[in-house]
C-alpha cells in the first residue's frame, strides 16, 4: 500500500512539473508565432484595387518605417537642399532656359509646389531613407530581424511606394500608428489603412467616370435626336 501511494505522489509531482514547464514556454511560443506571422505578411499598393500586383514583405516595409519618425528626416536632406536653393522667381526661368531634362518630380518648380501644398515627395523617401540608421530593436524583432541585419539590407522602392504618405500633416501621425505600444510593427493597422485607401480610390473611380458617362449619354441622345431630325426628312403627309 505504501509503495502505491509513493508511485502516485511521484507521478503527480512529475505532472505538475510538466504543466509548469508548459506554462512557462507557452507565452514564448505564442509570441514567437505572432512575430513569425507578422514577418510573413505581404502588402500591395493602395492603388492596386484587386491586390494582384507586386507585393512587399512586412520586413521590407519595416525596414523603411523603422528609419524615421518625422518626414523632415528624409524630405529635407540630399537633393531637397539643392532644389530649395533655386529662387522661385528668376531661378525658375533660368532653370527652364537651361533645358535640363529631369523627372518632373525633381524640378525646383515641383518642389516649390509641394512645399506650398504641404506635401512631402516620394522620390526623396526612396533616395534618402536608406542613409538613415535603423535603431528600433522591438520593431526589427517583430519581423524576425535585428537592427544590424536590417541596416545591411537594401531599401525596397516598392516598400517606399506602399508606405509613403505625401501629406505632411498625416505622415508623422500615421508613422506613429504603425508602431504599437510595445514597439512592434502594427501590421493590422497598416493593412487597414491600405484597405481604406483602396476603398477611397474605388469610390472616386466609380463616381467620376459614372458622372462623365451619364453626361456623355445625355449629350449623345440630345445631339443625336437633333442631328437625325435635320438629316432625315419627315415622312410626307397625304390628305385623306
mmCIF file of C-alpha atoms in Angstrom:
data_model
loop_
_atom_site.group_PDB
_atom_site.id
_atom_site.type_symbol
_atom_site.label_atom_id
_atom_site.label_comp_id
_atom_site.label_asym_id
_atom_site.label_seq_id
_atom_site.Cartn_x
_atom_site.Cartn_y
_atom_site.Cartn_z
ATOM 1 C CA UNK A 1 0.000 0.000 0.000
ATOM 2 C CA UNK A 2 2.795 2.429 0.879
ATOM 3 C CA UNK A 3 4.558 1.716 -2.420
ATOM 4 C CA UNK A 4 1.394 2.527 -4.393
ATOM 5 C CA UNK A 5 0.991 5.881 -2.622
ATOM 6 C CA UNK A 6 4.662 6.669 -3.272
ATOM 7 C CA UNK A 7 4.219 5.958 -7.001
ATOM 8 C CA UNK A 8 1.101 8.148 -7.135
ATOM 9 C CA UNK A 9 2.899 11.032 -5.408
ATOM 10 C CA UNK A 10 5.873 10.772 -7.740
ATOM 11 C CA UNK A 11 3.584 10.700 -10.774
ATOM 12 C CA UNK A 12 1.689 13.786 -9.540
ATOM 13 C CA UNK A 13 4.923 15.704 -8.964
ATOM 14 C CA UNK A 14 6.122 14.860 -12.448
ATOM 15 C CA UNK A 15 2.808 16.012 -13.957
ATOM 16 C CA UNK A 16 2.947 19.291 -12.017
ATOM 17 C CA UNK A 17 6.495 19.979 -13.180
ATOM 18 C CA UNK A 18 5.477 19.269 -16.794
ATOM 19 C CA UNK A 19 2.457 21.584 -16.507
ATOM 20 C CA UNK A 20 4.623 24.337 -15.023
ATOM 21 C CA UNK A 21 7.142 23.999 -17.808
ATOM 22 C CA UNK A 22 4.357 24.173 -20.378
ATOM 23 C CA UNK A 23 3.001 27.349 -18.773
ATOM 24 C CA UNK A 24 6.451 28.935 -18.869
ATOM 25 C CA UNK A 25 7.023 28.055 -22.502
ATOM 26 C CA UNK A 26 3.532 28.877 -23.779
ATOM 27 C CA UNK A 27 3.889 32.695 -23.817
ATOM 28 C CA UNK A 28 7.237 32.498 -25.575
ATOM 29 C CA UNK A 29 5.859 30.127 -28.216
ATOM 30 C CA UNK A 30 2.805 32.323 -28.782
ATOM 31 C CA UNK A 31 4.946 35.443 -29.020
ATOM 32 C CA UNK A 32 7.303 33.785 -31.475
ATOM 33 C CA UNK A 33 4.424 32.540 -33.658
ATOM 34 C CA UNK A 34 2.860 36.022 -33.717
ATOM 35 C CA UNK A 35 6.227 37.529 -34.631
ATOM 36 C CA UNK A 36 6.664 34.998 -37.439
ATOM 37 C CA UNK A 37 3.148 35.633 -38.740
ATOM 38 C CA UNK A 38 3.740 39.390 -38.832
ATOM 39 C CA UNK A 39 7.035 38.922 -40.645
ATOM 40 C CA UNK A 40 5.451 36.717 -43.313
ATOM 41 C CA UNK A 41 2.719 39.211 -44.266
ATOM 42 C CA UNK A 42 2.880 40.993 -47.609
ATOM 43 C CA UNK A 43 1.294 44.213 -48.832
ATOM 44 C CA UNK A 44 0.282 45.743 -52.172
ATOM 45 C CA UNK A 45 -0.003 49.370 -53.212
ATOM 46 C CA UNK A 46 -3.247 51.113 -52.275
ATOM 47 C CA UNK A 47 -3.955 51.804 -55.954
ATOM 48 C CA UNK A 48 -3.773 48.059 -56.665
ATOM 49 C CA UNK A 49 -7.504 47.566 -56.143
ATOM 50 C CA UNK A 50 -7.508 43.793 -56.679
ATOM 51 C CA UNK A 51 -4.213 43.212 -54.830
ATOM 52 C CA UNK A 52 -2.844 41.257 -57.769
ATOM 53 C CA UNK A 53 0.315 43.297 -58.388
ATOM 54 C CA UNK A 54 3.733 43.391 -56.797
ATOM 55 C CA UNK A 55 3.915 42.730 -53.075
ATOM 56 C CA UNK A 56 6.358 43.935 -50.432
ATOM 57 C CA UNK A 57 7.065 41.875 -47.341
ATOM 58 C CA UNK A 58 6.478 43.171 -43.832
ATOM 59 C CA UNK A 59 10.228 43.010 -43.326
ATOM 60 C CA UNK A 60 10.794 45.360 -46.282
ATOM 61 C CA UNK A 61 8.104 47.763 -45.048
ATOM 62 C CA UNK A 62 9.526 47.777 -41.536
ATOM 63 C CA UNK A 63 12.997 48.422 -42.945
ATOM 64 C CA UNK A 64 11.597 51.693 -44.335
ATOM 65 C CA UNK A 65 9.344 52.733 -41.444
ATOM 66 C CA UNK A 66 11.929 51.940 -38.794
ATOM 67 C CA UNK A 67 14.383 54.531 -40.087
ATOM 68 C CA UNK A 68 12.346 57.689 -39.481
ATOM 69 C CA UNK A 69 9.922 59.295 -37.075
ATOM 70 C CA UNK A 70 9.308 62.572 -38.898
ATOM 71 C CA UNK A 71 9.052 63.158 -42.644
ATOM 72 C CA UNK A 72 11.560 66.004 -42.281
ATOM 73 C CA UNK A 73 14.293 63.414 -41.677
ATOM 74 C CA UNK A 74 14.154 62.338 -45.328
ATOM 75 C CA UNK A 75 12.222 65.162 -47.021
ATOM 76 C CA UNK A 76 14.643 67.972 -46.135
ATOM 77 C CA UNK A 77 18.015 66.421 -46.963
ATOM 78 C CA UNK A 78 20.002 65.448 -50.039
ATOM 79 C CA UNK A 79 18.517 66.648 -53.323
ATOM 80 C CA UNK A 80 15.883 68.630 -51.401
ATOM 81 C CA UNK A 81 18.515 71.133 -50.250
ATOM 82 C CA UNK A 82 19.718 71.686 -53.803
ATOM 83 C CA UNK A 83 16.170 72.241 -55.093
ATOM 84 C CA UNK A 84 15.397 74.638 -52.249
ATOM 85 C CA UNK A 85 18.357 76.841 -53.235
ATOM 86 C CA UNK A 86 16.694 77.727 -56.546
ATOM 87 C CA UNK A 87 14.996 81.112 -56.335
ATOM 88 C CA UNK A 88 11.252 80.729 -57.038
ATOM 89 C CA UNK A 89 11.186 83.688 -59.447
ATOM 90 C CA UNK A 90 14.239 84.246 -61.628
ATOM 91 C CA UNK A 91 15.612 80.836 -60.734
ATOM 92 C CA UNK A 92 12.656 79.021 -62.284
ATOM 93 C CA UNK A 93 13.064 80.947 -65.524
ATOM 94 C CA UNK A 94 16.781 80.216 -65.602
ATOM 95 C CA UNK A 95 16.081 76.532 -64.942
ATOM 96 C CA UNK A 96 13.666 76.369 -67.875
ATOM 97 C CA UNK A 97 16.116 78.127 -70.165
ATOM 98 C CA UNK A 98 18.858 75.694 -69.189
ATOM 99 C CA UNK A 99 16.751 72.936 -70.784
ATOM 100 C CA UNK A 100 17.829 70.432 -68.175
ATOM 101 C CA UNK A 101 15.939 67.224 -68.767
ATOM 102 C CA UNK A 102 14.773 65.797 -65.477
ATOM 103 C CA UNK A 103 11.949 63.866 -63.924
ATOM 104 C CA UNK A 104 9.161 66.410 -63.210
ATOM 105 C CA UNK A 105 9.261 65.387 -59.536
ATOM 106 C CA UNK A 106 12.896 66.514 -59.363
ATOM 107 C CA UNK A 107 12.377 70.050 -60.622
ATOM 108 C CA UNK A 108 12.502 73.102 -58.332
ATOM 109 C CA UNK A 109 9.035 74.062 -59.589
ATOM 110 C CA UNK A 110 7.506 70.818 -58.336
ATOM 111 C CA UNK A 111 9.438 71.133 -55.096
ATOM 112 C CA UNK A 112 8.044 74.630 -54.530
ATOM 113 C CA UNK A 113 4.516 73.467 -55.343
ATOM 114 C CA UNK A 114 4.769 70.570 -52.870
ATOM 115 C CA UNK A 115 6.020 72.864 -50.126
ATOM 116 C CA UNK A 116 3.107 75.221 -50.760
ATOM 117 C CA UNK A 117 0.599 72.358 -50.631
ATOM 118 C CA UNK A 118 2.179 70.828 -47.524
ATOM 119 C CA UNK A 119 3.282 67.656 -49.276
ATOM 120 C CA UNK A 120 6.382 65.530 -48.982
ATOM 121 C CA UNK A 121 7.964 63.988 -52.075
ATOM 122 C CA UNK A 122 8.120 60.253 -52.541
ATOM 123 C CA UNK A 123 11.324 60.263 -54.579
ATOM 124 C CA UNK A 124 13.125 61.843 -51.615
ATOM 125 C CA UNK A 125 11.973 58.985 -49.385
ATOM 126 C CA UNK A 126 13.399 56.483 -51.855
ATOM 127 C CA UNK A 127 16.695 58.346 -52.154
ATOM 128 C CA UNK A 128 17.288 59.343 -48.545
ATOM 129 C CA UNK A 129 15.701 56.844 -46.180
ATOM 130 C CA UNK A 130 18.494 54.333 -46.755
ATOM 131 C CA UNK A 131 21.018 56.792 -45.327
ATOM 132 C CA UNK A 132 19.113 56.909 -42.018
ATOM 133 C CA UNK A 133 20.008 54.272 -39.409
ATOM 134 C CA UNK A 134 17.580 51.609 -38.257
ATOM 135 C CA UNK A 135 17.610 51.645 -34.438
ATOM 136 C CA UNK A 136 14.429 50.042 -33.041
ATOM 137 C CA UNK A 137 15.125 46.548 -31.717
ATOM 138 C CA UNK A 138 11.426 45.871 -30.998
ATOM 139 C CA UNK A 139 10.348 46.904 -34.480
ATOM 140 C CA UNK A 140 13.030 44.715 -36.025
ATOM 141 C CA UNK A 141 12.139 41.780 -33.764
ATOM 142 C CA UNK A 142 8.511 41.918 -34.896
ATOM 143 C CA UNK A 143 9.648 40.724 -38.340
ATOM 144 C CA UNK A 144 12.268 38.301 -37.041
ATOM 145 C CA UNK A 145 15.304 40.519 -37.511
ATOM 146 C CA UNK A 146 17.766 42.699 -35.644
ATOM 147 C CA UNK A 147 18.615 46.363 -36.332
ATOM 148 C CA UNK A 148 22.070 45.300 -37.551
ATOM 149 C CA UNK A 149 20.551 42.880 -40.080
ATOM 150 C CA UNK A 150 18.085 45.455 -41.428
ATOM 151 C CA UNK A 151 20.793 48.095 -41.687
ATOM 152 C CA UNK A 152 22.681 45.749 -44.012
ATOM 153 C CA UNK A 153 19.665 45.082 -46.236
ATOM 154 C CA UNK A 154 18.827 47.266 -49.269
ATOM 155 C CA UNK A 155 15.798 49.521 -49.249
ATOM 156 C CA UNK A 156 12.865 48.301 -51.323
ATOM 157 C CA UNK A 157 11.462 51.005 -53.614
ATOM 158 C CA UNK A 158 8.173 49.111 -53.665
ATOM 159 C CA UNK A 159 8.025 49.262 -49.865
ATOM 160 C CA UNK A 160 8.663 53.020 -50.100
ATOM 161 C CA UNK A 161 5.749 53.367 -52.519
ATOM 162 C CA UNK A 162 3.455 51.354 -50.291
ATOM 163 C CA UNK A 163 4.382 53.028 -47.003
ATOM 164 C CA UNK A 164 4.826 56.643 -48.130
ATOM 165 C CA UNK A 165 2.283 59.328 -47.244
ATOM 166 C CA UNK A 166 2.722 62.598 -49.085
ATOM 167 C CA UNK A 167 0.522 64.743 -46.845
ATOM 168 C CA UNK A 168 2.884 66.137 -44.223
ATOM 169 C CA UNK A 169 0.157 66.563 -41.618
ATOM 170 C CA UNK A 170 -0.671 62.853 -41.877
ATOM 171 C CA UNK A 171 2.761 61.347 -42.491
ATOM 172 C CA UNK A 172 4.146 61.619 -38.959
ATOM 173 C CA UNK A 173 0.859 60.674 -37.264
ATOM 174 C CA UNK A 174 0.387 57.569 -39.394
ATOM 175 C CA UNK A 175 4.022 56.573 -38.975
ATOM 176 C CA UNK A 176 3.467 56.639 -35.195
ATOM 177 C CA UNK A 177 0.330 54.487 -35.574
ATOM 178 C CA UNK A 178 2.264 51.784 -37.394
ATOM 179 C CA UNK A 179 4.370 51.191 -34.297
ATOM 180 C CA UNK A 180 2.364 49.570 -31.491
ATOM 181 C CA UNK A 181 2.673 50.491 -27.836
ATOM 182 C CA UNK A 182 5.153 47.637 -27.326
ATOM 183 C CA UNK A 183 7.322 48.910 -30.179
ATOM 184 C CA UNK A 184 6.320 46.136 -32.589
ATOM 185 C CA UNK A 185 5.047 46.614 -36.136
ATOM 186 C CA UNK A 186 1.274 47.253 -36.150
ATOM 187 C CA UNK A 187 0.694 45.179 -39.286
ATOM 188 C CA UNK A 188 -3.097 45.138 -38.901
ATOM 189 C CA UNK A 189 -3.261 48.928 -38.687
ATOM 190 C CA UNK A 190 -1.009 49.249 -41.719
ATOM 191 C CA UNK A 191 -3.126 46.790 -43.725
ATOM 192 C CA UNK A 192 -6.317 48.540 -42.620
ATOM 193 C CA UNK A 193 -5.052 51.904 -43.882
ATOM 194 C CA UNK A 194 -4.130 50.367 -47.233
ATOM 195 C CA UNK A 195 -7.611 48.846 -47.490
ATOM 196 C CA UNK A 196 -9.173 52.231 -46.676
ATOM 197 C CA UNK A 197 -7.067 53.796 -49.425
ATOM 198 C CA UNK A 198 -8.315 51.200 -51.913
ATOM 199 C CA UNK A 199 -11.928 51.914 -50.970
ATOM 200 C CA UNK A 200 -11.382 55.642 -51.464
ATOM 201 C CA UNK A 201 -9.806 55.098 -54.881
ATOM 202 C CA UNK A 202 -12.552 52.672 -55.921
ATOM 203 C CA UNK A 203 -15.304 55.077 -54.854
ATOM 204 C CA UNK A 204 -13.727 58.005 -56.692
ATOM 205 C CA UNK A 205 -13.293 55.862 -59.824
ATOM 206 C CA UNK A 206 -16.936 54.807 -59.601
ATOM 207 C CA UNK A 207 -18.255 58.332 -59.064
ATOM 208 C CA UNK A 208 -16.316 60.400 -61.583
ATOM 209 C CA UNK A 209 -16.344 58.040 -64.580
ATOM 210 C CA UNK A 210 -20.013 57.304 -63.834
ATOM 211 C CA UNK A 211 -20.882 61.002 -63.868
ATOM 212 C CA UNK A 212 -18.987 61.540 -67.116
ATOM 213 C CA UNK A 213 -20.673 58.568 -68.732
ATOM 214 C CA UNK A 214 -24.090 59.889 -67.741
ATOM 215 C CA UNK A 215 -23.244 63.307 -69.188
ATOM 216 C CA UNK A 216 -21.976 61.808 -72.453
ATOM 217 C CA UNK A 217 -25.088 59.655 -72.708
ATOM 218 C CA UNK A 218 -27.341 62.687 -72.221
ATOM 219 C CA UNK A 219 -25.452 64.726 -74.831
ATOM 220 C CA UNK A 220 -25.457 61.807 -77.232
ATOM 221 C CA UNK A 221 -29.223 61.442 -77.134
ATOM 222 C CA UNK A 222 -29.814 65.190 -77.227
ATOM 223 C CA UNK A 223 -27.425 65.902 -80.091
ATOM 224 C CA UNK A 224 -28.343 62.636 -81.771
ATOM 225 C CA UNK A 225 -32.029 63.498 -81.858
ATOM 226 C CA UNK A 226 -31.259 66.965 -83.218
ATOM 227 C CA UNK A 227 -28.885 65.539 -85.827
ATOM 228 C CA UNK A 228 -31.324 62.898 -87.065
ATOM 229 C CA UNK A 229 -34.163 65.420 -87.098
ATOM 230 C CA UNK A 230 -32.304 67.586 -89.651
ATOM 231 C CA UNK A 231 -30.704 64.707 -91.518
ATOM 232 C CA UNK A 232 -33.779 62.568 -92.093
ATOM 233 C CA UNK A 233 -36.768 64.245 -93.707
ATOM 234 C CA UNK A 234 -40.123 63.954 -92.061
ATOM 235 C CA UNK A 235 -42.408 61.459 -93.719
ATOM 236 C CA UNK A 236 -44.814 63.062 -96.167
ATOM 237 C CA UNK A 237 -48.427 63.519 -95.173
ATOM 238 C CA UNK A 238 -51.223 62.799 -97.578
ATOM 239 C CA UNK A 239 -54.662 64.346 -97.308
ATOM 240 C CA UNK A 240 -57.391 61.881 -96.632
#
